[in-house]
XYZ file of C-alpha atoms in Angstrom:
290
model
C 112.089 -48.730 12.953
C 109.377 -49.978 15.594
C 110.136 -49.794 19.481
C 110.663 -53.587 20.888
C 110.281 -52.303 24.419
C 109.460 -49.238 26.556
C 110.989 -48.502 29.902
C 113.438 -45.906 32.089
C 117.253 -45.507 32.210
C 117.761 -44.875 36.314
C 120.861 -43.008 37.321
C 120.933 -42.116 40.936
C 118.031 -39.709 41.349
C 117.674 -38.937 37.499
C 114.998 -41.378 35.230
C 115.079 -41.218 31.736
C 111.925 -42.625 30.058
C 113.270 -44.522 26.846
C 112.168 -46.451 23.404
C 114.115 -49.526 22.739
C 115.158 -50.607 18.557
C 117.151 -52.902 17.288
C 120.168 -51.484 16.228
C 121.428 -54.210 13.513
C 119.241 -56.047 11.076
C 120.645 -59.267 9.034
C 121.058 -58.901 5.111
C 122.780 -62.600 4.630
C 121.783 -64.400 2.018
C 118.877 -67.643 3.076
C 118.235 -70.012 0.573
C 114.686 -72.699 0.553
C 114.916 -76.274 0.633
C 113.642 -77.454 -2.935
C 112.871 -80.793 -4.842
C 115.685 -80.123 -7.097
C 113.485 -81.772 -9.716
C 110.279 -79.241 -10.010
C 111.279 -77.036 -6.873
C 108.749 -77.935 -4.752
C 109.497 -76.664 -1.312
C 110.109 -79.006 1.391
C 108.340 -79.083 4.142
C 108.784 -81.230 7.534
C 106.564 -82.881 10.192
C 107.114 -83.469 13.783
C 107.490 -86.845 14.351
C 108.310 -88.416 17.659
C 111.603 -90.483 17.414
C 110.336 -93.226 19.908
C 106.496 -94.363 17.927
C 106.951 -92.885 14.862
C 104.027 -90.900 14.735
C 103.267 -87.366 14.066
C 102.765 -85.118 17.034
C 100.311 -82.310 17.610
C 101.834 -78.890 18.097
C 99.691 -79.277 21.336
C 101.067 -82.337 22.577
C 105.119 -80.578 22.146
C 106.459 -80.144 25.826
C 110.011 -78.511 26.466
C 112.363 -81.341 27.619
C 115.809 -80.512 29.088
C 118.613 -83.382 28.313
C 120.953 -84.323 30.736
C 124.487 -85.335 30.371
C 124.091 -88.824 30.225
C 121.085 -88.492 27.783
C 118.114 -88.401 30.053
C 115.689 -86.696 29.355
C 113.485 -84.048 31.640
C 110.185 -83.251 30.427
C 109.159 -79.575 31.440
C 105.405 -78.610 31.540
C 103.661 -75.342 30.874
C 103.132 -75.181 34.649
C 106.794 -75.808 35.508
C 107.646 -73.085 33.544
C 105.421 -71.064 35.122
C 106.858 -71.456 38.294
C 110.242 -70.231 37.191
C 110.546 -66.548 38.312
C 110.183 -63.844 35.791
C 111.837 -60.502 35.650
C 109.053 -58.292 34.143
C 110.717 -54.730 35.337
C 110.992 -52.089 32.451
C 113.926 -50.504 34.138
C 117.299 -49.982 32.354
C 119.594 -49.707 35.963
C 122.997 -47.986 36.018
C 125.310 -49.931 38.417
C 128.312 -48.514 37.806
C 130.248 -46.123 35.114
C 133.407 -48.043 33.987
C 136.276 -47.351 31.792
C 135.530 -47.971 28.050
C 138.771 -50.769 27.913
C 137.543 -52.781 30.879
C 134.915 -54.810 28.678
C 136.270 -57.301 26.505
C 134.538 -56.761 23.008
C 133.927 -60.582 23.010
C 131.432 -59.836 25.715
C 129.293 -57.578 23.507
C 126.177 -59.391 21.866
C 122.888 -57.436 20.849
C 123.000 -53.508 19.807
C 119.889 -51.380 20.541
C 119.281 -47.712 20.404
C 117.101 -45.853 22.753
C 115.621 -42.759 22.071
C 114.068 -40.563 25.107
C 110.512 -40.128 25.611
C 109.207 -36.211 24.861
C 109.797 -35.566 28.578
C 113.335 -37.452 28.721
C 114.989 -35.247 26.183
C 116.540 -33.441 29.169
C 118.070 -35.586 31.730
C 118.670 -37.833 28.180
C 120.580 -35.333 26.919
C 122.350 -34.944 30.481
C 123.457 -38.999 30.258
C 124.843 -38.632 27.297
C 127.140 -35.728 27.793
C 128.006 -37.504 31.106
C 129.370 -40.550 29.084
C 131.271 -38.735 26.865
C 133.232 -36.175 29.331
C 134.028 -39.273 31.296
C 134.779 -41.408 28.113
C 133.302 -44.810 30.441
C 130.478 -47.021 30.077
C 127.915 -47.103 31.924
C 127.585 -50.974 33.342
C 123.600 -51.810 33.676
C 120.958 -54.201 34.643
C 118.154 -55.126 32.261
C 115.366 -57.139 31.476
C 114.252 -57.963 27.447
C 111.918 -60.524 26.520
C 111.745 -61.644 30.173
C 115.373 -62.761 30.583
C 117.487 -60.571 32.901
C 121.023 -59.057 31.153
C 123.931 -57.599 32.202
C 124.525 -54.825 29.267
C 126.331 -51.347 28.441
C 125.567 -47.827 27.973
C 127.462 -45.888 25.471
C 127.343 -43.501 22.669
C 127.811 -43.630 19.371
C 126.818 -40.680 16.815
C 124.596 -38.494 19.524
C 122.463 -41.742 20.240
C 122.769 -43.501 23.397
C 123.727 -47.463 22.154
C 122.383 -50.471 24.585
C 124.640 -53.296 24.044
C 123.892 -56.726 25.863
C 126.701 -58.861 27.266
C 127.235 -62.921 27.491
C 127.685 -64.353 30.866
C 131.386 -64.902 31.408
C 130.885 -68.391 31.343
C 129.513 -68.321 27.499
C 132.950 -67.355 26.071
C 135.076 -70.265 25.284
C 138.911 -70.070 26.429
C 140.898 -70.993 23.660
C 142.263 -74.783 24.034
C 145.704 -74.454 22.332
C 148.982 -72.378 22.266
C 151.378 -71.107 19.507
C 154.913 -72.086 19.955
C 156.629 -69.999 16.869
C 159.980 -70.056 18.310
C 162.433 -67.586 18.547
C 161.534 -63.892 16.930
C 164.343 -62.502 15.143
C 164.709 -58.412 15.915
C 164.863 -57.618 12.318
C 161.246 -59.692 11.531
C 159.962 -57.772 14.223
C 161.419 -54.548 12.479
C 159.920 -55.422 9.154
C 156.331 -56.319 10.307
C 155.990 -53.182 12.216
C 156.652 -51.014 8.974
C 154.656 -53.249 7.131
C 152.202 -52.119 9.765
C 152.302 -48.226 9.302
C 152.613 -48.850 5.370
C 149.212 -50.348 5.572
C 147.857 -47.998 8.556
C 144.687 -46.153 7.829
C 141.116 -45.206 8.947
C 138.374 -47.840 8.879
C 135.606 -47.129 6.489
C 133.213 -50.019 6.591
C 131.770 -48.961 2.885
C 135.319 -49.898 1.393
C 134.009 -53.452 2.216
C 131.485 -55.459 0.017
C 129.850 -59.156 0.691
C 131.149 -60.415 -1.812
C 129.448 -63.747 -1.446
C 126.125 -61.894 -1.644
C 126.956 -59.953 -4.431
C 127.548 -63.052 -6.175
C 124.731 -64.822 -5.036
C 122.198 -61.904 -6.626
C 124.209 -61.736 -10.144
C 124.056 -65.821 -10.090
C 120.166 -65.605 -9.820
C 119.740 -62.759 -12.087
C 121.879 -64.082 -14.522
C 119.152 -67.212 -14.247
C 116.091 -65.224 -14.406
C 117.282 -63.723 -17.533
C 118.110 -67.429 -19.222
C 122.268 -65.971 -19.321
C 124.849 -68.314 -19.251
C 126.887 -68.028 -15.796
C 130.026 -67.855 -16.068
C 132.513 -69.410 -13.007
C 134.865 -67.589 -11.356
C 138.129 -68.646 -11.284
C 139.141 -70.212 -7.602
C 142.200 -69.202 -6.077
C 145.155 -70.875 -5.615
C 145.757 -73.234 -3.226
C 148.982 -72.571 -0.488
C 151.871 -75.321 -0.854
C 152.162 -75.406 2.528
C 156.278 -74.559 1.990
C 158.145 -72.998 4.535
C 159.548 -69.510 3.345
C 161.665 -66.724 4.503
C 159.537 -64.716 6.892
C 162.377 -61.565 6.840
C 161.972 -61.506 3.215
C 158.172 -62.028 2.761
C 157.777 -59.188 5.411
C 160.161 -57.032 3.256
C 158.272 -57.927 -0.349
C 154.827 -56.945 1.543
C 156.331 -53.551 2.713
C 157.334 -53.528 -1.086
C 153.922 -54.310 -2.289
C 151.892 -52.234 0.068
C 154.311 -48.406 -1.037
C 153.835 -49.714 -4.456
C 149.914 -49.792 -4.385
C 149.980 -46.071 -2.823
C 152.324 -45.195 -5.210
C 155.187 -44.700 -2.110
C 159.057 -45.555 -2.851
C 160.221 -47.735 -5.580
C 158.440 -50.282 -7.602
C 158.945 -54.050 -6.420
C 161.017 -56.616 -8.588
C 159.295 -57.450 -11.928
C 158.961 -61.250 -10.669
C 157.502 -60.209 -7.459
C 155.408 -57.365 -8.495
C 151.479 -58.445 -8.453
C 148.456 -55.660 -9.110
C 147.143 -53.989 -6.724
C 143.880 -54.810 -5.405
C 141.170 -52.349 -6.638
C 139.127 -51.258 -3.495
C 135.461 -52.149 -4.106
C 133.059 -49.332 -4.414
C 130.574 -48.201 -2.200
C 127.550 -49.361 -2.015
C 124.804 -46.763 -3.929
C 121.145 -46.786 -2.075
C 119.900 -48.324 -5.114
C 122.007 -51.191 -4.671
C 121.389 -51.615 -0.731
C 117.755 -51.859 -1.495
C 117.857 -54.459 -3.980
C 120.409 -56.410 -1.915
C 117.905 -56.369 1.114
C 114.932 -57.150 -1.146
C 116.778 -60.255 -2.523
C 117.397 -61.307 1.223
């Protein structure tokens, strides 16, 4: 990993000089526009919409569209003008309690790491946030644009986590009118709940998509035929008896731990094998295919 930025955490009297990294890279799957013919790539030109013509990279401005479609052209100098936050300070506002921030909020992970002379009062921060189990609410600036963003730990490393604005999470536009909720539904779904309780272990989980996606082009490298999976069945859409579907998942979930007695023959299905975890090997061709 290479540092994006270089700055302080300030706590009351205490600064802690810090390296910023990203925390999270992206291993989805990105595909090239081809002539499907000789798979040429594609490529496209700027072209204004108005004349027709091709445009300079030069002669691109920024332009800001209004509501009602007109269009505000802004120039390198009017940009220029717009105030910049260049301060490489990390500021603690406030320590809050861990399930005051909505995880909606949360948008960008970064580690820091201390500087040789920060391991201390680093160190000190850290142990802070944990005996308190709160966040620590701060003020930063990345790439110029000012963020509101959170301190916390996670596995000895102090995590940096950048927040939306309030006003960039949507409130949902809709309600759910189920009716009334029978006591003995309400029963049944909780013990389906503790049949399927557990611990989450992200490696039980595979892309499947992207697995896919690498055995589909290998398969074509090699000259094999590929073979098509077969799709799953589409829902009829008919009502059914929630009390009883509840009380065949219950059934379904002891069965595939091996708890209690077997389902019904007709409503017995096999389990699901969990997918195994990912082996280095495989991680590294994954990202080298991405």
């Amino acid at each position: 990993m290479r540092a994006i930025w270089k700055g302080s955490v300030s706590f009351g009297l205490v600064n802690v000089p810090v390296k910023l990294y990203a925390a999270t890279e992206s291993h989805d799957v990105s595909f090239r526009q081809v002539h499907a013919k000789d798979g040429g790539r594609i490529k496209y030109q700027r072209v204004c919409a108005i004349d027709g013509e091709e445009v300079a990279y030069a002669d691109i401005a920024k332009g800001y569209e209004t509501e009602d479609g007109e269009m505000v052209i802004l120039t390198d100098e009017d940009m220029a003008d717009l105030p910049v936050t260049s301060s490489r300070e990390i500021a603690v506002e406030k320590f809050v309690p861990r399930d005051q921030i909505d995880p909606m909020l949360f948008e960008k992970s970064y580690y820091l790491e201390p500087e040789k002379t920060g391991a201390k009062p680093y160190a000190l921060l850290r142990q802070a946030l944990l005996e308190a189990d709160r966040m620590a609410v701060v003020t930063v600036a990345i790439r110029q644009r000012s963020s509101v963003a959170v301190l916390r730990v996670r596995d000895d490393v102090i995590v940096l986590q950048t927040m939306m604005w309030p006003d960039e999470v949507r409130q949902p536009d809709f309600t759910v009118e189920a009716g009334e909720v029978k006591d003995a539904e309400v029963k049944m779904a909780q013990m389906l709940v503790e049949t399927l309780a557990g611990d989450f272990d992200p490696d039980e989980f595979e892309d499947d998509y992207a697995d896919a996606v690498e055995a589909l082009v290998t398969a074509k490298i090699q000259g094999g035929e590929v073979k098509k999976t077969a799709k799953a069945a589409k829902s009829s859409g008919e009502v059914v008896d929630l009390l009883a579907a509840l009380q065949r998942s219950v059934e379904a979930a002891k069965a595939s731990r091996g708890e209690g007695d077997e389902p019904a023959a007709e409503q017995k299905k096999p389990a699901k094998k969990a997918p195994a975890k990912k082996t280095a090997a495989k991680k590294a061709a994954k990202k080298k295919a991405s």
